[in-house]
Coordinates of C-alpha atoms in Angstrom, one line a residue:
M1115 CA 4.0 2.1 156.2
S1116 CA 0.6 2.9 155.0
P1117 CA -2.8 3.7 156.5
Q1118 CA -4.1 0.3 155.4
L1119 CA -1.3 -1.5 157.3
I1120 CA -1.9 0.6 160.3
E1121 CA -5.6 -0.3 160.2
L1122 CA -4.7 -4.0 159.8
Y1123 CA -2.5 -3.9 162.9
G1124 CA -5.3 -2.4 164.9
F1125 CA -7.9 -4.8 163.6
T1126 CA -5.6 -7.7 164.6
G1127 CA -5.6 -6.5 168.1
L1128 CA -2.2 -4.9 168.6
D1129 CA -2.0 -2.6 171.6
F1130 CA 0.0 0.1 169.8
V1131 CA 1.7 1.0 166.5
I1132 CA 4.9 3.0 166.0
V1133 CA 4.9 5.7 163.3
G1134 CA 8.6 6.0 162.5
T1135 CA 9.9 9.4 161.3
E1136 CA 13.5 8.9 162.4
V1137 CA 14.8 7.2 159.3
E1138 CA 11.8 7.4 157.0
A1139 CA 11.0 10.2 154.5
M1140 CA 7.7 11.3 156.0
D1141 CA 6.0 14.7 156.0
N1142 CA 3.6 15.9 158.7
G1143 CA 0.5 15.4 156.6
R1144 CA 1.4 11.7 156.1
M1145 CA 2.2 11.3 159.8
E1146 CA -1.3 12.7 160.7
D1147 CA -3.0 10.3 158.2
L1148 CA -1.2 7.4 159.9
M1149 CA -2.3 8.5 163.3
R1150 CA -5.9 8.9 162.0
A1151 CA -5.8 5.3 160.7
A1152 CA -4.6 4.1 164.2
N1153 CA -7.4 6.1 165.8
A1154 CA -9.9 4.5 163.5
A1155 CA -8.7 1.0 164.2
R1156 CA -8.6 1.6 168.0
T1157 CA -4.9 1.2 168.5
V1158 CA -2.5 3.7 170.1
P1159 CA -0.1 5.6 167.7
I1160 CA 3.4 6.3 169.0
V1161 CA 5.5 8.6 166.9
K1162 CA 9.2 8.1 166.8
L1163 CA 11.0 11.5 166.4
R1164 CA 14.1 12.2 164.3
H1165 CA 16.0 14.2 167.0
P1166 CA 15.8 14.8 170.7
D1167 CA 14.4 18.2 170.0
P1168 CA 11.8 19.9 172.4
V1169 CA 10.3 21.7 169.4
L1170 CA 9.6 18.4 167.6
V1171 CA 7.9 17.1 170.8
S1172 CA 5.6 20.1 170.9
E1173 CA 4.8 20.0 167.2
T1174 CA 4.1 16.3 167.1
M1175 CA 1.8 16.5 170.1
N1176 CA -0.1 19.3 168.4
Y1177 CA -0.6 17.0 165.4
G1178 CA -2.4 14.6 167.8
A1179 CA 0.2 12.2 168.9
P1180 CA -0.5 10.8 172.4
F1181 CA 3.0 9.4 172.8
V1182 CA 6.4 10.2 171.3
M1183 CA 9.6 8.2 171.3
V1184 CA 12.8 10.4 171.5
P1185 CA 16.1 9.0 170.3
H1186 CA 19.5 9.5 172.0
V1187 CA 18.4 10.7 175.4
T1188 CA 21.5 10.7 177.5
S1189 CA 20.7 12.6 180.7
G1190 CA 18.1 13.5 183.2
P1191 CA 18.1 17.3 182.5
Q1192 CA 17.8 16.7 178.8
L1193 CA 14.8 14.4 179.4
E1194 CA 13.1 17.0 181.6
Q1195 CA 13.2 19.6 178.8
L1196 CA 11.6 17.1 176.5
V1197 CA 8.9 16.3 179.0
A1198 CA 8.3 20.1 179.5
A1199 CA 7.8 20.5 175.8
S1200 CA 4.9 18.0 176.0
R1201 CA 3.0 20.0 178.6
F1202 CA 1.3 23.4 179.0
E1203 CA 1.8 26.1 181.6
P1204 CA 2.3 26.0 184.5
Y1205 CA 4.0 22.5 184.1
G1206 CA 5.6 23.0 180.7
T1207 CA 6.6 25.1 177.8
R1208 CA 4.2 24.0 175.0
G1209 CA 2.1 26.6 173.3
E1210 CA -1.7 26.2 173.1
C1211 CA -3.9 26.5 170.0
P1212 CA -7.7 26.4 170.3
V1213 CA -8.3 24.8 166.9
G1214 CA -5.4 22.3 166.8
R1215 CA -6.0 18.6 166.0
Y1216 CA -5.3 17.8 169.7
T1217 CA -8.4 19.9 170.6
G1218 CA -10.5 18.2 168.0
Y1219 CA -10.2 21.3 165.8
G1220 CA -11.9 23.4 168.5
T1221 CA -14.6 20.8 169.6
I1222 CA -12.7 20.1 172.9
H1223 CA -12.5 22.8 175.4
L1224 CA -8.9 24.1 176.1
D1225 CA -9.2 23.2 179.8
E1226 CA -9.9 19.6 179.0
S1227 CA -7.1 19.3 176.4
R1228 CA -4.7 21.1 178.8
E1229 CA -5.6 18.8 181.7
A1230 CA -5.1 15.7 179.5
A1231 CA -1.6 16.9 178.3
N1232 CA -0.4 17.9 181.7
T1233 CA -1.4 14.6 183.4
S1234 CA -0.4 12.2 180.8
R1235 CA 3.1 10.6 180.7
C1236 CA 3.7 10.6 177.0
V1237 CA 7.5 10.9 176.4
I1238 CA 9.5 7.7 175.9
P1239 CA 13.3 8.1 175.9
I1240 CA 15.4 5.7 173.9
I1241 CA 18.5 4.5 175.8
E1242 CA 21.0 3.8 173.1
D1243 CA 24.3 5.5 174.1
R1244 CA 27.2 4.8 176.4
E1245 CA 26.6 8.2 178.0
A1246 CA 23.0 7.3 178.9
M1247 CA 24.3 4.1 180.6
N1248 CA 26.2 6.4 183.0
H1249 CA 23.0 8.3 183.9
L1250 CA 20.4 5.6 184.1
D1251 CA 19.0 6.5 187.5
E1252 CA 18.5 10.2 186.8
I1253 CA 16.8 9.4 183.5
A1254 CA 14.5 6.8 185.1
A1255 CA 13.7 9.2 187.9
V1256 CA 12.3 12.0 185.7
D1257 CA 8.6 12.7 186.4
G1258 CA 6.3 12.4 183.4
V1259 CA 8.0 9.3 182.0
D1260 CA 6.5 5.9 182.4
I1261 CA 8.4 3.9 179.7
L1262 CA 12.1 3.5 178.9
E1263 CA 13.0 2.1 175.5
I1264 CA 16.1 0.1 174.6
G1265 CA 17.8 0.9 171.3
P1266 CA 19.9 -2.2 170.8
F1267 CA 21.5 -1.3 167.5
D1268 CA 23.0 2.1 168.3
L1269 CA 23.6 0.8 171.9
S1270 CA 25.8 -2.1 170.6
R1271 CA 27.7 0.4 168.4
S1272 CA 28.2 2.8 171.3
L1273 CA 29.4 -0.1 173.5
G1274 CA 32.0 -1.2 171.0
V1275 CA 30.2 -4.3 169.5
P1276 CA 28.5 -2.9 166.4
G1277 CA 25.8 -5.0 164.8
Q1278 CA 25.6 -7.5 167.6
S1279 CA 22.5 -6.2 169.4
Y1280 CA 21.0 -9.0 171.5
R1281 CA 23.8 -11.5 170.5
S1282 CA 26.4 -9.7 172.5
P1283 CA 26.9 -10.4 176.2
V1284 CA 27.9 -6.7 176.5
V1285 CA 24.5 -5.6 175.2
L1286 CA 22.6 -8.1 177.4
D1287 CA 24.5 -6.8 180.5
A1288 CA 23.4 -3.3 179.5
I1289 CA 19.8 -4.4 179.2
D1290 CA 20.1 -5.9 182.7
A1291 CA 21.2 -2.5 184.0
I1292 CA 18.5 -0.6 182.2
T1293 CA 15.7 -2.9 183.5
A1294 CA 17.1 -2.7 187.0
A1295 CA 17.0 1.1 187.0
A1296 CA 13.5 1.0 185.6
R1297 CA 12.4 -1.3 188.4
R1298 CA 13.9 1.0 191.0
H1299 CA 11.8 3.9 189.7
G1300 CA 8.6 2.1 188.7
K1301 CA 9.0 2.3 184.9
A1302 CA 8.2 -0.2 182.2
V1303 CA 10.8 -1.2 179.5
L1304 CA 10.1 -1.4 175.8
A1305 CA 12.4 -3.2 173.3
P1306 CA 12.2 -4.1 169.6
L1307 CA 12.5 -7.6 168.1
W1308 CA 14.9 -8.0 165.3
I1309 CA 15.5 -10.6 162.5
S1310 CA 18.7 -10.3 160.6
P1311 CA 19.0 -11.5 157.0
D1312 CA 21.1 -14.4 158.0
T1313 CA 18.5 -15.8 160.4
D1314 CA 17.7 -19.5 159.7
S1315 CA 14.3 -19.5 161.5
A1316 CA 12.4 -16.3 162.2
S1317 CA 10.1 -18.0 164.8
K1318 CA 13.0 -19.5 166.7
I1319 CA 15.0 -16.2 166.9
I1320 CA 11.9 -14.3 167.9
S1321 CA 11.2 -16.8 170.6
W1322 CA 14.7 -16.7 171.8
Q1323 CA 14.7 -12.8 171.9
I1324 CA 11.5 -12.8 173.8
D1325 CA 12.8 -15.2 176.4
Q1326 CA 16.0 -13.2 176.7
L1327 CA 14.2 -9.8 177.0
V1328 CA 11.4 -10.9 179.3
S1329 CA 13.7 -12.8 181.6
R1330 CA 15.7 -9.6 182.1
G1331 CA 12.6 -7.4 182.9
V1332 CA 11.4 -6.1 179.5
T1333 CA 7.7 -5.7 179.6
L1334 CA 6.8 -4.4 176.1
V1335 CA 8.0 -5.5 172.7
Y1336 CA 7.4 -4.6 169.1
A1337 CA 8.4 -5.9 165.7
I1338 CA 9.6 -3.9 162.7
E1339 CA 7.2 -4.4 159.9
V1340 CA 9.6 -4.1 157.0
V1341 CA 11.8 -6.8 158.6
M1342 CA 8.9 -9.1 159.0
L1343 CA 7.7 -8.6 155.5
A1344 CA 11.2 -9.2 154.1
E1345 CA 11.5 -12.4 156.1
Y1346 CA 8.1 -13.6 154.7
F1347 CA 9.1 -13.0 151.1
R1348 CA 12.5 -14.6 151.7
N1349 CA 10.7 -17.7 152.7
L1350 CA 9.1 -17.8 149.2
L1351 CA 12.5 -17.7 147.4
P1352 CA 13.2 -21.5 147.6
L1353 CA 10.1 -22.1 145.6
R1354 CA 11.9 -20.9 142.5
G1355 CA 12.8 -23.9 140.3
V1356 CA 11.2 -26.5 142.6
R1357 CA 8.6 -27.4 140.0
V1358 CA 9.3 -26.9 136.3
R1359 CA 6.7 -27.5 133.6
S1360 CA 7.4 -30.4 131.3
D1361 CA 7.5 -30.0 127.5
E1362 CA 4.2 -31.9 127.3
E1363 CA 2.5 -29.6 129.8
A1364 CA 3.9 -26.5 128.1
A1365 CA 2.5 -27.7 124.7
A1366 CA -0.9 -28.5 126.2
L1367 CA -1.1 -25.0 127.7
E1368 CA -0.2 -23.4 124.4
A1369 CA -2.7 -25.5 122.6
A1370 CA -5.4 -24.6 125.1
A1371 CA -4.5 -20.9 124.7
A1372 CA -4.5 -20.9 120.9
P1373 CA -7.7 -19.6 119.2
Q1374 CA -9.9 -22.4 118.0
A1375 CA -11.0 -22.4 114.3
R1376 CA -14.7 -22.3 113.8
T1377 CA -16.2 -24.7 111.3
P1378 CA -19.7 -24.1 109.8
A1379 CA -22.4 -26.5 110.9
P1380 CA -23.1 -29.1 108.2
R1381 CA -26.5 -29.0 106.6
A1382 CA -28.6 -32.0 107.4
A1383 CA -30.6 -34.0 105.0
K1384 CA -33.1 -36.8 105.6
A1385 CA -34.6 -38.8 102.9
S1386 CA -37.2 -41.4 103.2
G1387 CA -39.0 -40.9 100.0
G1388 CA -38.6 -37.1 100.6
A1389 CA -36.4 -34.4 102.1
K1390 CA -36.3 -32.2 105.2
A1391 CA -34.6 -28.7 105.5
N1392 CA -35.1 -25.2 106.9
G1393 CA -36.7 -23.0 104.4
A1394 CA -39.8 -22.7 102.3
A1395 CA -41.5 -25.4 100.3
K1396 CA -43.9 -25.7 97.3
A1397 CA -45.6 -29.0 96.8
N1398 CA -48.1 -30.4 94.3
G1399 CA -47.4 -34.0 94.7
A1400 CA -43.7 -33.0 94.9
A1401 CA -41.5 -30.7 97.0
K1402 CA -38.8 -28.0 96.4
A1403 CA -36.8 -26.4 99.1
S1404 CA -34.2 -23.7 99.6
G1405 CA -33.3 -24.8 103.0
A1406 CA -35.7 -27.4 104.2
A1407 CA -38.5 -29.4 102.6
K1408 CA -40.5 -32.4 103.4
A1409 CA -42.2 -34.2 100.6
N1410 CA -44.2 -37.4 100.7
G1411 CA -47.2 -36.0 98.8
A1412 CA -47.0 -33.2 101.3
A1413 CA -44.5 -30.4 102.4
K1414 CA -43.7 -28.2 105.4
A1415 CA -41.5 -25.1 105.2
N1416 CA -40.6 -21.9 107.2
G1417 CA -42.9 -22.8 110.0
A1418 CA -45.6 -24.4 108.0
A1419 CA -46.4 -25.9 104.7
K1420 CA -49.0 -28.6 103.9
A1421 CA -49.5 -30.2 100.5
N1422 CA -51.9 -32.8 99.3
G1423 CA -52.3 -31.7 95.8
A1424 CA -52.0 -28.1 97.2
A1425 CA -49.3 -26.1 99.1
K1426 CA -49.1 -23.7 101.9
A1427 CA -45.9 -21.8 102.4
N1428 CA -44.4 -18.7 104.1
G1429 CA -47.8 -17.9 105.6
A1430 CA -49.5 -17.7 102.1
K1431 CA -52.9 -19.3 101.8
P1432 CA -53.3 -21.9 99.0
R1433 CA -55.5 -21.1 96.0
P1434 CA -58.8 -23.0 96.3
A1435 CA -59.3 -25.8 93.8
A1436 CA -61.7 -25.2 91.0
A1437 CA -65.1 -26.8 91.4
A1438 CA -66.2 -29.5 89.0
P1439 CA -69.0 -28.4 86.7
R1440 CA -72.4 -29.9 87.6
R1441 CA -74.2 -32.1 85.2
R1442 CA -77.6 -31.1 84.2

C-alpha cells in the first residue's frame, strides 16, 4: 500500500480505504502518510489495528484516524473498553493533547475536537471467533458502535472449517446470525471480498460473493488490493509463449538495430565542353578547379567566377586588360 494507491482509490470514488496494520510491517509515520493521502483524495481512512488493545485505539485516534477496526472482539465488556479508549472524559479514558494531529496541530479548539470524538461512532469490531458468536447480541448492543465486521478467514478456522470462508455452509450460517443480531440493534455489517489463487474467474466469484453477502444482510463490502493486483497479473501469464518471433523477424530486427556504415557522397562531374564542381576556378579561355569549375570560355567558383578572357575567383577582382596604344 502506498500514498499513490490511496489517492487513486479516492479519485476513483471509493467511499473508504482500509489502512491495514494487522499483518503489514508499518510504522506510525507511514500510517499517518497514508491517512493524509486519503484525506487529500476525499475518502475516509479506516485503520485496522494489530490487537484488541485500548491503548492502540487511543494512539491511532490521536494520529488522526476517524475509524479503527479491531480484530478478535469476543464480548460486550471488551468492546466497551475499546470504545471508551476512543472517547474523552466524561465518556471515555482517552487522554487529550492540544497540538495533536486530531486537533489540526492546535488549529482546532479542544472543545470542538472533544465533541467530535465523543459523539462519533468510530470503533468497528471484527467478529471472527467462535466465542464472539456466543455473544453477538451483547456485542451489537454496545453504544458507540455502528458497524460490525465479519472476518471470514479466522472465523472459518475457529468454526472448524479452516480456509473455507464463504464456501462453507457453516460460515454462511454464522454470517446469517451476525447480520440478524446487527438488524436487531440497528447496526451495519461490513465484509471483505476474497479471490483465492485457484479461482477460475475473478468477476464471477466476486459477483457470487456479493450476491451471497447482500442477500444475507451485509451492507458494506471491500476488496483486498494485493489480491486484486495478483489476480490481474495472473491473467497476463497465459500470454507467455502465445506469439513467438520467427527467425526471419528476428533477423530483420537485428539488421535494423545494427549500426549502419556511412559511405562518403560521390563527387559529381558534369561535362558538356566543360566541368562543374565546388571550389575555386581560374579561367583564361580554359578552367581549372579544385572542387568545382565551369568552363566554356568562362568559369564560376566558390560563389562566383566569370571568365571571358579574364577570371574572377574567391572574391578577387580581375586585373584590368592593358589598353591598346593609340596611333598618332
